[in-house]
Amino acid sequence: MTADLAIVLAMLGGAIALFLAGRPRADAVALLVLLLLPLSGQVTLREALEGFSNPNIILIACLFVIGEGLVRTGVAQKVGDWLLHHAGTSESRLMIMLMAVVGLMGSIMSSSAVVAVFIPIVLRICRQSAISSRKILMPMGMAAASSGMLTLVATTPNLIISSALVYSGYKGFYFFDFTPIGVAIMAAGIVYMLAARHLLGEGRAASARSRPSIGNWAARYGLYERTHRLRVGRGSELVGRRLGACGLDLGGEGRVVAIERSSRLARAVLHATPDHVVDAGDILLFNVDDKAFDIEAFCARLGLERLTMSAAYFSDQARDVGMVEVIVPPESHLVNMPVMSSAALAQHGLSVMGVWRGSKALTLHDAKLRVGDTMLVVGPWKGIFSLQSEEHDVVSLALPIETDALVPAPEKALHALLSLGVVVLLLLTDWVPNVMAGLIGCMLMGLFGCITLDAAYRAVNWRVLILIIGMLPFSIALRHSGGIDLAADMLLDLAGSWGLYAQLGLLFLATIVLGIAISGTATAVLMGPVAISMAQELNASPHAFAMAVAIAASAAFMSPVSTPANALVSVAGGYKFSEYLKIGTPLMLMALAVSVVLIPWLFPL
C-alpha cells in the first residue's frame, strides 16, 4: 500500500465514521472532503470541482423540479384519491395497489417526494378503514426503495453508475435497461410483504409530526362540540336567499363558516360569504359559541336537517378549508377590540373559530383581545397564505402539517403530464443529451405555469447534490492511488474460483454493506468504479457488474436511514431498527437472487 493510498483510505474511513455518527450533516462532510482532498494533493483543484460541471448533477436537479411540478399540479394527489376510491376496506388490496402505485410513480419522480405525498393519504385510508397503518406504511417504503430499480432516472445512483460507465469509455445505460430486474424484484416484494406484514403487529404508528395538524387544533379548540353540519331542506325559507340576508350571523353566538355544495361532477367546500345564494341541499357548517344555544329549535324554525359529524371532519376537508393560528402582537390595532371585528382577517376572507389566552379558552361572544392572545383562524388557503404578509395586526404562527399536501395549481395537471411525457420521450430516443431533456422538461413546467421559479429552487434537494459533488473526487483519488484496483482485487481474491455469478453476488453484498453505513448515492460513487475494474480484470461485461451495484444501491431494505424515503416511513410508522432488519433482510436476499439470475441473462457475462 502506497502512502497516497493510505491517506485516501484514512480520509474515506473518517468520512464514513462521520456519516455513521450523523454529525455534521452528510453534505457538510462532503464539503469537508471537497476541501481536504486537493489540499492533501490527492486530486487537483480542477478534479475536485468537476462535479459542479457534471451533466448528471444538472439532470438530477432537473428531475427534482419536474417531480415537484407533478406534486404542485395535483397529479400525485389524484393518484392518491383514485387509490382511496378503489382500495376499499381490504388490507391486502390496499397494500398491493399502494406498492404498485408508489413503485410506478417513484420510477419517474423522487421516491421521497412520493412517500411524503402518500403518508397522509395512507393514514387517512387506514383511519377510515380500521386498518393498522403499521402494516401498510413499511410495505409502501419498501416499494419506494424498489422503485429506484425501474428506470434510469428513478434514483441518483442509477445516473451515477451510468456516468461511471461513460467515464470509463463504455456506453451508459438506457432508460429501460433497469426495468426487467426492477419489475421482478417489485413483484417478489409485493408477494413477500403480503405475508411479512403480519410480523409488524397492530400497534399504532407514532406521531411523525412536531408541527400541529388541523385535527390537533380542532380537538384543542373544541370545534367538534361547537360546530354543526346543517342541510338545507327543499322547503326551507333560506333557499334562494343570499347568506347575508338570512339572519344566520348571530355575532359571537353563531355563524356559518363554510358551505358544502355538490354538483354532478364534484363536491366542493366553499368559504361562506354574505353574497352566497343558498341552494336546496347545501350543507352549512355552523359554528356556535354559546353552550346554551338550542340548535334543534334553530333547525326546526329554518327547515334545516342536522347531520352527523365525523371525528376527522376538519382533517378530511383540509384541502378546501384551511386553518392557522395567529397571535396578537403589541403593535396590533386589535388590542382591546372585540374578537369578531378584525378587519385584518375579514379582508382575507377569514373567520375566528377560537381564542386562547394563556392556558384558558375564551368565548367569542363579547371577548376583547389582548397582547399575546392566540386565535384559530379558518378560511380559504389563499387567504391564509396572503395573511403571511400581515405583520401589524396579527402574526401567523406555524402552518399546519396539511399545507405540505396542498395543490397550488390543480388546473395544470395535464400540462405537467405533457411536460413529463416530452422528457421521457427525449430520454428514450436520444435525440438530445439526457441533461438537455431534463432542462427542456423544466422549461415546459415553467412555461405552462406548473411551477414557479421560486418553487423550482426550493424543490431541488441541494443536500443530495452537494453530497454527490463532494464524494465524486473520492473516486478520482482512489483511481489515482490504486485504491479501485485494490478493492477489485480483494473482492476477486475473496470469491476465488467461485465463478462469475458468485463474484457478481459478492459485489452486490459489498455494495449493500456499504449502503447501510452511508447513503446509496455515496455508495454508487465509490462502488461504480470498483465494479467496472472487476469486470475488466475478468474480461466480463462491465454493464453487468455496474448494474449489480446500481440495483444493490437501492436494495438496502434493512436500515431505516439508508434512504430519505425509509427515514420518513420509519418515523411515520414508529418502526424500530430491529423491525427493518427482520423484514428487510429477506427482501434484500430476494433482490440478490433475482439480480444474480437476471443480470447475466440481460447483460451476458
PDB file of N, CA and C in Angstrom, residues 203-235:
ATOM      1  N   GLY A 203     -49.774  -2.380  16.571  1.00  0.00           N
ATOM      2  CA  GLY A 203     -49.574  -1.142  17.315  1.00  0.00           C
ATOM      3  C   GLY A 203     -49.857   0.089  16.490  1.00  0.00           C
ATOM      4  N   ARG A 204     -50.181   1.157  17.161  1.00  0.00           N
ATOM      5  CA  ARG A 204     -50.462   2.421  16.486  1.00  0.00           C
ATOM      6  C   ARG A 204     -49.159   3.078  16.082  1.00  0.00           C
ATOM      7  N   ALA A 205     -49.179   3.736  14.933  1.00  0.00           N
ATOM      8  CA  ALA A 205     -47.989   4.439  14.469  1.00  0.00           C
ATOM      9  C   ALA A 205     -47.709   5.623  15.362  1.00  0.00           C
ATOM     10  N   ALA A 206     -46.429   5.869  15.574  1.00  0.00           N
ATOM     11  CA  ALA A 206     -46.054   7.043  16.364  1.00  0.00           C
ATOM     12  C   ALA A 206     -46.275   8.292  15.556  1.00  0.00           C
ATOM     13  N   SER A 207     -46.461   9.383  16.249  1.00  0.00           N
ATOM     14  CA  SER A 207     -46.659  10.658  15.563  1.00  0.00           C
ATOM     15  C   SER A 207     -45.399  11.055  14.832  1.00  0.00           C
ATOM     16  N   ALA A 208     -45.561  11.419  13.571  1.00  0.00           N
ATOM     17  CA  ALA A 208     -44.410  11.806  12.762  1.00  0.00           C
ATOM     18  C   ALA A 208     -44.282  13.303  12.677  1.00  0.00           C
ATOM     19  N   ARG A 209     -45.058  14.011  13.450  1.00  0.00           N
ATOM     20  CA  ARG A 209     -45.098  15.446  13.243  1.00  0.00           C
ATOM     21  C   ARG A 209     -44.811  16.199  14.534  1.00  0.00           C
ATOM     22  N   SER A 210     -43.938  17.130  14.431  1.00  0.00           N
ATOM     23  CA  SER A 210     -43.754  18.057  15.533  1.00  0.00           C
ATOM     24  C   SER A 210     -44.610  19.299  15.287  1.00  0.00           C
ATOM     25  N   ARG A 211     -44.956  19.529  14.014  1.00  0.00           N
ATOM     26  CA  ARG A 211     -45.848  20.629  13.691  1.00  0.00           C
ATOM     27  C   ARG A 211     -47.279  20.240  14.022  1.00  0.00           C
ATOM     28  N   PRO A 212     -48.138  21.233  14.317  1.00  0.00           N
ATOM     29  CA  PRO A 212     -49.537  20.907  14.620  1.00  0.00           C
ATOM     30  C   PRO A 212     -50.272  20.457  13.362  1.00  0.00           C
ATOM     31  N   SER A 213     -51.367  19.768  13.566  1.00  0.00           N
ATOM     32  CA  SER A 213     -52.236  19.391  12.457  1.00  0.00           C
ATOM     33  C   SER A 213     -53.602  20.031  12.681  1.00  0.00           C
ATOM     34  N   ILE A 214     -54.393  20.049  11.638  1.00  0.00           N
ATOM     35  CA  ILE A 214     -55.745  20.596  11.748  1.00  0.00           C
ATOM     36  C   ILE A 214     -56.558  19.783  12.751  1.00  0.00           C
ATOM     37  N   GLY A 215     -56.346  18.466  12.783  1.00  0.00           N
ATOM     38  CA  GLY A 215     -57.042  17.641  13.759  1.00  0.00           C
ATOM     39  C   GLY A 215     -56.681  18.010  15.194  1.00  0.00           C
ATOM     40  N   ASN A 216     -55.395  18.306  15.435  1.00  0.00           N
ATOM     41  CA  ASN A 216     -54.971  18.741  16.772  1.00  0.00           C
ATOM     42  C   ASN A 216     -55.708  20.006  17.181  1.00  0.00           C
ATOM     43  N   TRP A 217     -55.755  20.975  16.275  1.00  0.00           N
ATOM     44  CA  TRP A 217     -56.407  22.248  16.583  1.00  0.00           C
ATOM     45  C   TRP A 217     -57.903  22.073  16.804  1.00  0.00           C
ATOM     46  N   ALA A 218     -58.540  21.252  15.966  1.00  0.00           N
ATOM     47  CA  ALA A 218     -59.984  21.042  16.109  1.00  0.00           C
ATOM     48  C   ALA A 218     -60.313  20.476  17.488  1.00  0.00           C
ATOM     49  N   ALA A 219     -59.463  19.568  17.979  1.00  0.00           N
ATOM     50  CA  ALA A 219     -59.691  18.998  19.313  1.00  0.00           C
ATOM     51  C   ALA A 219     -59.383  20.024  20.406  1.00  0.00           C
ATOM     52  N   ARG A 220     -58.296  20.758  20.248  1.00  0.00           N
ATOM     53  CA  ARG A 220     -57.875  21.705  21.287  1.00  0.00           C
ATOM     54  C   ARG A 220     -58.893  22.822  21.463  1.00  0.00           C
ATOM     55  N   TYR A 221     -59.447  23.311  20.369  1.00  0.00           N
ATOM     56  CA  TYR A 221     -60.396  24.418  20.437  1.00  0.00           C
ATOM     57  C   TYR A 221     -61.842  23.938  20.575  1.00  0.00           C
ATOM     58  N   GLY A 222     -62.043  22.650  20.698  1.00  0.00           N
ATOM     59  CA  GLY A 222     -63.385  22.117  20.906  1.00  0.00           C
ATOM     60  C   GLY A 222     -64.323  22.331  19.736  1.00  0.00           C
ATOM     61  N   LEU A 223     -63.798  22.275  18.504  1.00  0.00           N
ATOM     62  CA  LEU A 223     -64.648  22.560  17.343  1.00  0.00           C
ATOM     63  C   LEU A 223     -65.715  21.498  17.131  1.00  0.00           C
ATOM     64  N   TYR A 224     -65.424  20.258  17.497  1.00  0.00           N
ATOM     65  CA  TYR A 224     -66.407  19.195  17.268  1.00  0.00           C
ATOM     66  C   TYR A 224     -67.630  19.349  18.170  1.00  0.00           C
ATOM     67  N   GLU A 225     -67.447  20.000  19.320  1.00  0.00           N
ATOM     68  CA  GLU A 225     -68.582  20.245  20.205  1.00  0.00           C
ATOM     69  C   GLU A 225     -69.362  21.491  19.793  1.00  0.00           C
ATOM     70  N   ARG A 226     -68.710  22.391  19.075  1.00  0.00           N
ATOM     71  CA  ARG A 226     -69.336  23.687  18.773  1.00  0.00           C
ATOM     72  C   ARG A 226     -69.773  23.837  17.321  1.00  0.00           C
ATOM     73  N   THR A 227     -69.427  22.890  16.476  1.00  0.00           N
ATOM     74  CA  THR A 227     -69.706  23.035  15.049  1.00  0.00           C
ATOM     75  C   THR A 227     -70.703  21.979  14.595  1.00  0.00           C
ATOM     76  N   HIS A 228     -71.669  22.393  13.773  1.00  0.00           N
ATOM     77  CA  HIS A 228     -72.745  21.505  13.324  1.00  0.00           C
ATOM     78  C   HIS A 228     -72.865  21.568  11.807  1.00  0.00           C
ATOM     79  N   ARG A 229     -73.198  20.430  11.205  1.00  0.00           N
ATOM     80  CA  ARG A 229     -73.461  20.357   9.766  1.00  0.00           C
ATOM     81  C   ARG A 229     -74.976  20.334   9.582  1.00  0.00           C
ATOM     82  N   LEU A 230     -75.500  21.351   8.891  1.00  0.00           N
ATOM     83  CA  LEU A 230     -76.947  21.522   8.735  1.00  0.00           C
ATOM     84  C   LEU A 230     -77.301  21.530   7.248  1.00  0.00           C
ATOM     85  N   ARG A 231     -78.119  20.562   6.827  1.00  0.00           N
ATOM     86  CA  ARG A 231     -78.528  20.502   5.417  1.00  0.00           C
ATOM     87  C   ARG A 231     -79.779  21.346   5.204  1.00  0.00           C
ATOM     88  N   VAL A 232     -79.764  22.126   4.134  1.00  0.00           N
ATOM     89  CA  VAL A 232     -80.890  22.996   3.793  1.00  0.00           C
ATOM     90  C   VAL A 232     -81.946  22.163   3.063  1.00  0.00           C
ATOM     91  N   GLY A 233     -83.136  22.050   3.634  1.00  0.00           N
ATOM     92  CA  GLY A 233     -84.212  21.291   3.011  1.00  0.00           C
ATOM     93  C   GLY A 233     -84.853  22.050   1.855  1.00  0.00           C
ATOM     94  N   ARG A 234     -85.576  21.325   1.001  1.00  0.00           N
ATOM     95  CA  ARG A 234     -86.197  21.962  -0.165  1.00  0.00           C
ATOM     96  C   ARG A 234     -87.244  22.996   0.252  1.00  0.00           C
ATOM     97  N   GLY A 235     -87.883  22.786   1.384  1.00  0.00           N
ATOM     98  CA  GLY A 235     -88.904  23.723   1.829  1.00  0.00           C
ATOM     99  C   GLY A 235     -88.378  24.797   2.764  1.00  0.00           C
TER     100      GLY A 235
END
